[in-house]
GROMACS .gro file of C-alpha atoms in nm:
model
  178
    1UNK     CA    1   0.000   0.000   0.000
    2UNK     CA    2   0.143   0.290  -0.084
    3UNK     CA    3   0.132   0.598   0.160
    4UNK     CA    4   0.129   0.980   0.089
    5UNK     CA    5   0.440   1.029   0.317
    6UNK     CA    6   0.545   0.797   0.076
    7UNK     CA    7   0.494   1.026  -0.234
    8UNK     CA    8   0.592   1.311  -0.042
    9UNK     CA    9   0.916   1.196   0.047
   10UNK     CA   10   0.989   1.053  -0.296
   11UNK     CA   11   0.897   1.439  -0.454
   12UNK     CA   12   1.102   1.640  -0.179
   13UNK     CA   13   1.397   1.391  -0.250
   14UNK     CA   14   1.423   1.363  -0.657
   15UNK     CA   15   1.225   1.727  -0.689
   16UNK     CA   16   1.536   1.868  -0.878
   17UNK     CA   17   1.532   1.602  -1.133
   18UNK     CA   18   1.157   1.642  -1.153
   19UNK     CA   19   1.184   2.035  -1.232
   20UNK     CA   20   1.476   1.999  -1.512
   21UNK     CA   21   1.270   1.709  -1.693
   22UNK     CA   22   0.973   1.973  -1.673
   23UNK     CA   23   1.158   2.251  -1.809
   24UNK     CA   24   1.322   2.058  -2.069
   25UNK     CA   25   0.940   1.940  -2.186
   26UNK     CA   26   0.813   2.281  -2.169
   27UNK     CA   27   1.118   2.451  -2.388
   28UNK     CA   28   1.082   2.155  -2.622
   29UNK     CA   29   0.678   2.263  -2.678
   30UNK     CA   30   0.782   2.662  -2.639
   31UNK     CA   31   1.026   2.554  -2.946
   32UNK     CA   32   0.833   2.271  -3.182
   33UNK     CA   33   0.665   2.569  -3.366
   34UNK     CA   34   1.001   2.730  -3.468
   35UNK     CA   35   1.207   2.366  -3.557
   36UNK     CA   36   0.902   2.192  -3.723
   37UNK     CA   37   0.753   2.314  -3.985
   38UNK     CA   38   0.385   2.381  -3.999
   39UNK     CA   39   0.189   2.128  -4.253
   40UNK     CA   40  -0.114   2.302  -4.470
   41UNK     CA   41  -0.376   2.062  -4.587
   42UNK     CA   42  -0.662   2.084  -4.844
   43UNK     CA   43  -0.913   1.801  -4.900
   44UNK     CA   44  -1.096   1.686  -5.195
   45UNK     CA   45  -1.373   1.377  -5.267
   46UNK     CA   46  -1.425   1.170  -5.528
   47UNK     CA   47  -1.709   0.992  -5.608
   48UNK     CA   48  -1.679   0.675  -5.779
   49UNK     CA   49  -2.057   0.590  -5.919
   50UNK     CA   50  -1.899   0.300  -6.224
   51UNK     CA   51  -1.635   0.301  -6.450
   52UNK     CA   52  -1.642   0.209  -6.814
   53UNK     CA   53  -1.460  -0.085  -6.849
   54UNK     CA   54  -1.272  -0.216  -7.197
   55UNK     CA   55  -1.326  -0.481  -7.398
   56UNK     CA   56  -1.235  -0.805  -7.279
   57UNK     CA   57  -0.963  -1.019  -7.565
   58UNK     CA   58  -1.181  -1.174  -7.667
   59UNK     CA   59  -1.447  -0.885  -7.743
   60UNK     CA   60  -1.184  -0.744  -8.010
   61UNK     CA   61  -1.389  -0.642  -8.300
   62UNK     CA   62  -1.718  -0.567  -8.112
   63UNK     CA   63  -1.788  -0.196  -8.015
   64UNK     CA   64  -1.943  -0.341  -7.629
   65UNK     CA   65  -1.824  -0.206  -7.296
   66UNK     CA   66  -1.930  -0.334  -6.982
   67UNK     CA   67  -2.056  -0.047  -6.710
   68UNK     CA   68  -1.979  -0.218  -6.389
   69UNK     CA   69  -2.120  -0.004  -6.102
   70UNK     CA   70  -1.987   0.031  -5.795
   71UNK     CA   71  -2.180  -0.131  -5.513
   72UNK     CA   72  -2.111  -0.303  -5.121
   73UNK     CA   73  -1.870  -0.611  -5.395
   74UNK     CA   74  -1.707  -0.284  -5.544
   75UNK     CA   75  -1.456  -0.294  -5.367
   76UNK     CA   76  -1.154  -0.459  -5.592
   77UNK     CA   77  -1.315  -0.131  -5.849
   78UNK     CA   78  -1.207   0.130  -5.502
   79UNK     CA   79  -0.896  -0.041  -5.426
   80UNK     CA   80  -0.772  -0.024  -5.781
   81UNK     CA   81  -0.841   0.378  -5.785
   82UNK     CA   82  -0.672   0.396  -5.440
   83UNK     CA   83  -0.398   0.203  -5.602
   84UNK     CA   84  -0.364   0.474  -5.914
   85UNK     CA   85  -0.432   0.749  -5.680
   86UNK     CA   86  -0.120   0.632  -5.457
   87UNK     CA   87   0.082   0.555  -5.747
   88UNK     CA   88   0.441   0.712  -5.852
   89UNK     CA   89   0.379   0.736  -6.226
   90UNK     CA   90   0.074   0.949  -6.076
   91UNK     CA   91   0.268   1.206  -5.846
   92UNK     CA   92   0.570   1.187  -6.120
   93UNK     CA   93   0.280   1.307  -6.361
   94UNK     CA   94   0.217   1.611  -6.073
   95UNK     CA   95   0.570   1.685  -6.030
   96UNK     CA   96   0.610   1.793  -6.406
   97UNK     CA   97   0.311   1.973  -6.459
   98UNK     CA   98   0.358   2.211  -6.132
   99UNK     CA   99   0.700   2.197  -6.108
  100UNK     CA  100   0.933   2.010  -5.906
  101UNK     CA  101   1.128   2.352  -5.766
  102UNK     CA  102   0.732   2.463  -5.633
  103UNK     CA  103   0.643   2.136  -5.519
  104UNK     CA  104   0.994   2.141  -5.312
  105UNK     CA  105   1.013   2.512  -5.234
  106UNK     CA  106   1.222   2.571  -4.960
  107UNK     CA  107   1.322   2.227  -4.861
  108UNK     CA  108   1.656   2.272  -4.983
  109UNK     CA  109   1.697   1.949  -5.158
  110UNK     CA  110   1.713   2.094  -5.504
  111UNK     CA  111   1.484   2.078  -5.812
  112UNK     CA  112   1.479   1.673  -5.878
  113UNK     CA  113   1.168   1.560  -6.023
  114UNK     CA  114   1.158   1.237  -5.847
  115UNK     CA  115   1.217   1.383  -5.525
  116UNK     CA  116   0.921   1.596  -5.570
  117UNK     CA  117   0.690   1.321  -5.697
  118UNK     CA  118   0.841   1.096  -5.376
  119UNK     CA  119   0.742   1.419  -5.153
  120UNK     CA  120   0.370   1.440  -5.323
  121UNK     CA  121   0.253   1.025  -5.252
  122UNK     CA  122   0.445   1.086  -4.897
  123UNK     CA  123   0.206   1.372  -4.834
  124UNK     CA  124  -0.079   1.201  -5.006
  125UNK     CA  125  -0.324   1.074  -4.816
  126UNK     CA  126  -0.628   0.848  -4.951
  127UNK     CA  127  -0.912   0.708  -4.720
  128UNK     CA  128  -1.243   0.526  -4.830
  129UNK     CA  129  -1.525   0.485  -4.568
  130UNK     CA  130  -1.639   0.131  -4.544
  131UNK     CA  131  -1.931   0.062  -4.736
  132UNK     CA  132  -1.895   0.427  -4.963
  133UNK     CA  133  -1.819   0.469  -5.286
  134UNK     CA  134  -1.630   0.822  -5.216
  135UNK     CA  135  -1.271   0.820  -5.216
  136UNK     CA  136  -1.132   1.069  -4.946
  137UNK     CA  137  -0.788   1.266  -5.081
  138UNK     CA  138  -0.590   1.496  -4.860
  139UNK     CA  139  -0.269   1.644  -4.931
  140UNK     CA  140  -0.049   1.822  -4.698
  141UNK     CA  141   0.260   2.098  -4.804
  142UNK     CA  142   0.468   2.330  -4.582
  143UNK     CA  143   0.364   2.607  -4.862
  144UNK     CA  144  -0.010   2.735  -4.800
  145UNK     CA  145   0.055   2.862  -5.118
  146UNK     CA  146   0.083   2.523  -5.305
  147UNK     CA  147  -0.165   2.280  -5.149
  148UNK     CA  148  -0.485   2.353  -5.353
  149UNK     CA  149  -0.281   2.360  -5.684
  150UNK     CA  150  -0.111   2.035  -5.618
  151UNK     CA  151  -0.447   1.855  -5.497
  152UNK     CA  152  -0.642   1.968  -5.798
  153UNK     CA  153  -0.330   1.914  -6.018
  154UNK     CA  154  -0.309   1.536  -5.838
  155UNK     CA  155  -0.723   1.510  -5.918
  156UNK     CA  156  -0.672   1.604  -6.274
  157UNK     CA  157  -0.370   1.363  -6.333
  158UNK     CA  158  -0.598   1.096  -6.164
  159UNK     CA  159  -0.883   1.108  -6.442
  160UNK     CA  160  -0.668   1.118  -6.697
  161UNK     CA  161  -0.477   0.817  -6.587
  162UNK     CA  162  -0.795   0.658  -6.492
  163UNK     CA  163  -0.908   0.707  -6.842
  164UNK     CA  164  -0.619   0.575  -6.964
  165UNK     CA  165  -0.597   0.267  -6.743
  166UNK     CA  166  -0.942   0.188  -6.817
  167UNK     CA  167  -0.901   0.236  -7.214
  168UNK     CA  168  -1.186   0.484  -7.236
  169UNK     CA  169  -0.982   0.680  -7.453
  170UNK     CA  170  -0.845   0.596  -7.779
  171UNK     CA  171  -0.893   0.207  -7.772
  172UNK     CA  172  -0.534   0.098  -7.612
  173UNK     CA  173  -0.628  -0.272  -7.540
  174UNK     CA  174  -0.728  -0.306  -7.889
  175UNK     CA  175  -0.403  -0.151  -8.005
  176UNK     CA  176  -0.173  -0.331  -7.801
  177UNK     CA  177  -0.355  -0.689  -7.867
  178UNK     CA  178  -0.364  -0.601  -8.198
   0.00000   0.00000   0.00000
């Protein structure tokens, strides 16, 4: 059982080591604001209602696509847009169109455009509710400045990679089979 002359005693006799530990907590919060730098975010939703699927091989010659909605079994048709979403050829895509030296502003590590697509999918994040068909994207930056552009820049990249993936566009199964 422990006693409060106990606790008392304890305090009075280690109460030194107990004030510089405080101190050195409350000078490490007084200076987080000043060593880390402060993350912006912006958010954006997609909605995923059914994607226009390709023709299969051996459809090659017939003008069919399949619509394939997206319901509670959709969700091999979310992963695989969470999988472009999240993918390098993706924020490689972003990095060139905004500009690797905005996308890495201030960070000091140059104007690389692989660097900047690595820092885009770090600071990517995608989410789906279970049982929803909305994909959740948020994107965080140290530059107020840049998060909007790079979020819409990362949604625009997405449907045109998602219409190229899905061979809405210009017949590329076909193409490639043939």
């Amino acid at each position: 059982m422990i006693r409060l002359g106990d606790v008392l005693y304890v305090i009075c006799r280690h109460k030194w080591k107990i004030l510089i530990i405080l101190g050195l907590g409350i000078l490490a919060t007084c200076l987080m604001p000043f060593t880390v730098p402060r993350m912006y975010q912006s958010e954006a939703k997609l909605l995923i209602k059914y994607l226009l699927e390709a023709k299969s091989p051996s459809q090659i010659g017939v003008n069919d696509s399949q619509i394939k909605p997206v319901d509670s079994q959709g969700e091999n048709i979310i992963n695989t847009e969470l999988q472009i979403l999240s993918s390098l050829d993706l924020a490689r895509d972003v990095a060139m169109v905004v500009g690797p030296e905005k996308v890495l502003g201030q960070t000091g590590v140059g104007t690389n455009v692989e660097t900047a697509a690595a820092m885009i999918r770090a600071n990517l994040i995608t989410d789906v509710p279970k049982g929803s068909s909305v994909i959740r994207i948020v994107f965080q930056h140290p530059n107020r400045q840049m998060v909007q552009p790079i979020l819409r820049q990362v949604v625009d990249s997405y449907l045109k990679m998602q219409a190229d993936i899905h061979w809405r566009e210009g017949g590329g199964l076909d193409d490639f089979l043939t």
